Each structure stands twice: as structure tokens, then as C-alpha cells.
Amino acid sequence: MSTRAYVGLGANLGDGAATLRTVLTELAALPGVQRCRASPFYRSAPVEASGPDFINAVAALDTTLAPLALLDGLQALEHRHGRERPYRNAPRTLDLDLLLYGEQALDTPRLILPHPRLHERAFVLLPLRDLAPDLQLPQGSYADLLGGLRDQAIERL
């Protein structure tokens, strides 16, 4: 039995759009991933960080992987693409965040589900809405949440 998981994708070092196109293919090829669909790409200014603009998207995965096994796969892809973590919110070649895993709530040292800042990020909410407009978010409706984020610079590519 598979579960629908949503993954946030972002990159602001190198050719972010090319990186995201490549990693979407790699996500689809992960063992245990049966289907991968992607939102349109967005360009967004960094939030609580500095550096170049990000290219962002969200992927919907149908997967048989458990949440922590999926997280391991995401982190392996980040590593393969040269992700370094010199300090919090540093610019990055690739950032993959597990946003939602079905309706599961989880709070461990490695993973919190739903993602604790999902509702504070236009660069997550807009592509997620494109991909899953009827999804019920635990923090509120897309309209209500996005209404409070009008100060975050973002454009659909």
C-alpha cells in the first residue's frame, strides 16, 4: 500500500532549475517510489536567509517507503548534489524537505511531520496548491495562509 508524500524542492546555488529537473527524475527512480508528479517551478527570495534567489517546486510522491526511509533517500540525493550545511539557512545546491506524509503526524529528533514551517512559506504553499488544490492543510486554507505571506517575493516561472 502506498502513501502520498509531498516534498519541497529548492536550490539557490548553480543552475537551480536544471538541478530540480534532474532531482525530479532521481526522486521518481528511488526504490519504493511508484509515482512522482511535480508542480511548476517558482523563483523566490530567500526567507530568513541571504544569498541568491531560489528555484522552488513541490513533488507529490506515491511511495511505500516509511517516512524516515524516505527522508534517508532525500538526504542521499542532497548529498549527491553537493549539499553542504555550514550554517543554518546557508545557500544550497539542493534542499529537499519532507512536507507531508499522508495524514501522519510525527515528532522525532530527525523528522517533524507535517513540516513545522510549511504554513509560513509561500515558496511551499503556492507550488503545493498548484499540485494539490483540494489538499486540506492542518494549519488552515491556502487562501488564509497565503494572505499572511504577501511580503514574500515569489514568481511562477
mmCIF file of C-alpha atoms in Angstrom:
data_model
loop_
_atom_site.group_PDB
_atom_site.id
_atom_site.type_symbol
_atom_site.label_atom_id
_atom_site.label_comp_id
_atom_site.label_asym_id
_atom_site.label_seq_id
_atom_site.Cartn_x
_atom_site.Cartn_y
_atom_site.Cartn_z
ATOM 1 C CA MET A 1 0.000 0.000 0.000
ATOM 2 C CA SER A 2 1.406 3.395 -0.933
ATOM 3 C CA THR A 3 1.177 6.752 0.794
ATOM 4 C CA ARG A 4 1.108 10.181 -0.851
ATOM 5 C CA ALA A 5 4.007 12.273 0.385
ATOM 6 C CA TYR A 6 4.832 15.852 -0.567
ATOM 7 C CA VAL A 7 8.418 17.034 -0.861
ATOM 8 C CA GLY A 8 9.576 20.644 -1.139
ATOM 9 C CA LEU A 9 12.470 21.216 -3.552
ATOM 10 C CA GLY A 10 14.736 24.244 -3.655
ATOM 11 C CA ALA A 11 18.129 25.351 -4.938
ATOM 12 C CA ASN A 12 19.902 28.707 -4.999
ATOM 13 C CA LEU A 13 23.459 27.765 -5.984
ATOM 14 C CA GLY A 14 24.378 26.771 -9.534
ATOM 15 C CA ASP A 15 21.659 26.177 -12.142
ATOM 16 C CA GLY A 16 18.744 25.604 -9.780
ATOM 17 C CA ALA A 17 16.198 24.805 -12.485
ATOM 18 C CA ALA A 18 18.463 22.180 -14.050
ATOM 19 C CA THR A 19 19.158 20.688 -10.629
ATOM 20 C CA LEU A 20 15.439 20.419 -9.843
ATOM 21 C CA ARG A 21 14.675 18.819 -13.221
ATOM 22 C CA THR A 22 17.411 16.235 -12.571
ATOM 23 C CA VAL A 23 16.371 15.519 -8.999
ATOM 24 C CA LEU A 24 12.727 15.016 -10.016
ATOM 25 C CA THR A 25 13.904 12.192 -12.273
ATOM 26 C CA GLU A 26 16.015 10.826 -9.413
ATOM 27 C CA LEU A 27 13.077 11.022 -6.984
ATOM 28 C CA ALA A 28 10.930 9.020 -9.400
ATOM 29 C CA ALA A 29 13.681 6.375 -9.535
ATOM 30 C CA LEU A 30 14.029 5.930 -5.754
ATOM 31 C CA PRO A 31 13.196 2.365 -4.697
ATOM 32 C CA GLY A 32 9.714 2.416 -3.191
ATOM 33 C CA VAL A 33 8.545 5.452 -5.180
ATOM 34 C CA GLN A 34 5.790 4.428 -7.548
ATOM 35 C CA ARG A 35 4.812 7.817 -8.943
ATOM 36 C CA CYS A 36 6.270 11.328 -8.914
ATOM 37 C CA ARG A 37 4.467 14.450 -10.108
ATOM 38 C CA ALA A 38 5.864 17.975 -9.896
ATOM 39 C CA SER A 39 4.427 21.446 -9.559
ATOM 40 C CA PRO A 40 5.515 24.314 -11.773
ATOM 41 C CA PHE A 41 8.777 25.988 -10.764
ATOM 42 C CA TYR A 42 8.871 29.280 -8.855
ATOM 43 C CA ARG A 43 11.593 31.835 -8.201
ATOM 44 C CA SER A 44 11.593 33.156 -4.636
ATOM 45 C CA ALA A 45 13.711 35.411 -2.481
ATOM 46 C CA PRO A 46 15.385 33.659 0.456
ATOM 47 C CA VAL A 47 13.323 33.661 3.676
ATOM 48 C CA GLU A 48 15.278 34.140 6.915
ATOM 49 C CA ALA A 49 18.469 33.788 4.862
ATOM 50 C CA SER A 50 20.686 35.628 2.419
ATOM 51 C CA GLY A 51 22.067 34.707 -0.967
ATOM 52 C CA PRO A 52 20.686 34.385 -4.489
ATOM 53 C CA ASP A 53 17.028 33.721 -5.258
ATOM 54 C CA PHE A 54 15.809 30.142 -5.020
ATOM 55 C CA ILE A 55 14.164 27.989 -7.641
ATOM 56 C CA ASN A 56 11.421 26.023 -5.849
ATOM 57 C CA ALA A 57 8.867 23.332 -6.578
ATOM 58 C CA VAL A 58 6.900 20.641 -4.773
ATOM 59 C CA ALA A 59 6.747 16.960 -5.739
ATOM 60 C CA ALA A 60 3.944 14.539 -4.920
ATOM 61 C CA LEU A 61 5.266 11.023 -4.400
ATOM 62 C CA ASP A 62 3.275 7.822 -4.087
ATOM 63 C CA THR A 63 5.618 5.694 -2.006
ATOM 64 C CA THR A 64 5.822 2.505 0.003
ATOM 65 C CA LEU A 65 8.804 3.899 1.948
ATOM 66 C CA ALA A 66 8.276 4.714 5.611
ATOM 67 C CA PRO A 67 8.796 8.404 6.488
ATOM 68 C CA LEU A 68 12.339 8.012 7.863
ATOM 69 C CA ALA A 69 13.387 5.779 4.955
ATOM 70 C CA LEU A 70 12.077 8.420 2.553
ATOM 71 C CA LEU A 71 13.983 11.090 4.494
ATOM 72 C CA ASP A 72 17.148 8.987 4.140
ATOM 73 C CA GLY A 73 16.605 8.870 0.365
ATOM 74 C CA LEU A 74 16.060 12.634 0.209
ATOM 75 C CA GLN A 75 19.202 13.341 2.206
ATOM 76 C CA ALA A 76 21.222 10.966 -0.004
ATOM 77 C CA LEU A 77 20.060 12.950 -3.058
ATOM 78 C CA GLU A 78 21.030 16.233 -1.365
ATOM 79 C CA HIS A 79 24.484 14.809 -0.647
ATOM 80 C CA ARG A 80 24.856 13.555 -4.238
ATOM 81 C CA HIS A 81 24.126 17.093 -5.448
ATOM 82 C CA GLY A 82 26.790 18.636 -3.198
ATOM 83 C CA ARG A 83 24.591 19.899 -0.364
ATOM 84 C CA GLU A 84 26.651 21.324 2.461
ATOM 85 C CA ARG A 85 25.352 22.586 5.801
ATOM 86 C CA PRO A 86 27.974 25.082 7.013
ATOM 87 C CA TYR A 87 25.341 27.073 8.979
ATOM 88 C CA ARG A 88 21.566 27.339 9.348
ATOM 89 C CA ASN A 89 19.810 28.531 6.165
ATOM 90 C CA ALA A 90 23.059 28.664 4.170
ATOM 91 C CA PRO A 91 22.741 28.892 0.370
ATOM 92 C CA ARG A 92 22.409 25.405 -1.089
ATOM 93 C CA THR A 93 22.806 23.393 -4.256
ATOM 94 C CA LEU A 94 19.721 21.372 -3.271
ATOM 95 C CA ASP A 95 17.235 21.369 -0.426
ATOM 96 C CA LEU A 96 14.650 18.586 -0.115
ATOM 97 C CA ASP A 97 12.107 18.839 2.700
ATOM 98 C CA LEU A 98 9.556 16.161 3.521
ATOM 99 C CA LEU A 99 6.471 18.334 3.988
ATOM 100 C CA LEU A 100 3.644 15.858 4.452
ATOM 101 C CA TYR A 101 3.384 12.088 4.597
ATOM 102 C CA GLY A 102 -0.254 11.150 4.189
ATOM 103 C CA GLU A 103 -2.046 12.384 7.271
ATOM 104 C CA GLN A 104 0.692 11.164 9.579
ATOM 105 C CA ALA A 105 1.923 13.355 12.415
ATOM 106 C CA LEU A 106 5.436 12.651 13.646
ATOM 107 C CA ASP A 107 7.771 14.432 16.046
ATOM 108 C CA THR A 108 11.234 12.900 16.321
ATOM 109 C CA PRO A 109 14.707 14.446 16.563
ATOM 110 C CA ARG A 110 15.196 13.728 12.815
ATOM 111 C CA LEU A 111 11.768 14.489 11.391
ATOM 112 C CA ILE A 112 8.680 16.517 12.243
ATOM 113 C CA LEU A 113 5.521 15.975 10.180
ATOM 114 C CA PRO A 114 3.772 17.976 8.956
ATOM 115 C CA HIS A 115 6.806 20.178 8.286
ATOM 116 C CA PRO A 116 6.747 22.770 11.089
ATOM 117 C CA ARG A 117 7.213 25.814 8.804
ATOM 118 C CA LEU A 118 5.141 24.659 5.815
ATOM 119 C CA HIS A 119 2.429 27.234 6.528
ATOM 120 C CA GLU A 120 4.969 30.102 6.778
ATOM 121 C CA ARG A 121 6.476 29.715 3.301
ATOM 122 C CA ALA A 122 4.890 30.997 0.094
ATOM 123 C CA PHE A 123 7.537 29.033 -1.838
ATOM 124 C CA VAL A 124 5.968 25.854 -0.429
ATOM 125 C CA LEU A 125 2.288 26.822 -0.394
ATOM 126 C CA LEU A 126 1.997 28.137 -3.969
ATOM 127 C CA PRO A 127 3.516 25.082 -5.692
ATOM 128 C CA LEU A 128 1.678 22.763 -3.269
ATOM 129 C CA ARG A 129 -1.608 24.466 -4.172
ATOM 130 C CA ASP A 130 -0.815 24.053 -7.884
ATOM 131 C CA LEU A 131 -0.209 20.342 -7.346
ATOM 132 C CA ALA A 132 -2.948 19.573 -4.805
ATOM 133 C CA PRO A 133 -5.555 22.356 -4.740
ATOM 134 C CA ASP A 134 -8.011 20.303 -2.667
ATOM 135 C CA LEU A 135 -5.490 19.217 -0.036
ATOM 136 C CA GLN A 136 -6.624 20.042 3.491
ATOM 137 C CA LEU A 137 -3.713 21.566 5.389
ATOM 138 C CA PRO A 138 -3.668 21.215 9.169
ATOM 139 C CA GLN A 139 -2.797 24.914 9.612
ATOM 140 C CA GLY A 140 -5.684 26.322 7.523
ATOM 141 C CA SER A 141 -6.749 27.044 3.959
ATOM 142 C CA TYR A 142 -4.344 28.057 1.207
ATOM 143 C CA ALA A 143 -6.121 31.414 0.883
ATOM 144 C CA ASP A 144 -5.851 32.218 4.585
ATOM 145 C CA LEU A 145 -2.244 31.105 4.865
ATOM 146 C CA LEU A 146 -1.073 32.862 1.690
ATOM 147 C CA GLY A 147 -2.899 36.033 2.728
ATOM 148 C CA GLY A 148 -0.418 36.408 5.574
ATOM 149 C CA LEU A 149 2.609 35.899 3.303
ATOM 150 C CA ARG A 150 2.154 38.691 0.768
ATOM 151 C CA ASP A 151 5.516 40.183 1.767
ATOM 152 C CA GLN A 152 7.419 37.112 0.456
ATOM 153 C CA ALA A 153 8.735 37.804 -3.061
ATOM 154 C CA ILE A 154 7.828 34.934 -5.392
ATOM 155 C CA GLU A 155 7.027 34.446 -9.076
ATOM 156 C CA ARG A 156 5.894 31.449 -11.091
ATOM 157 C CA LEU A 157 8.314 30.550 -13.899
#
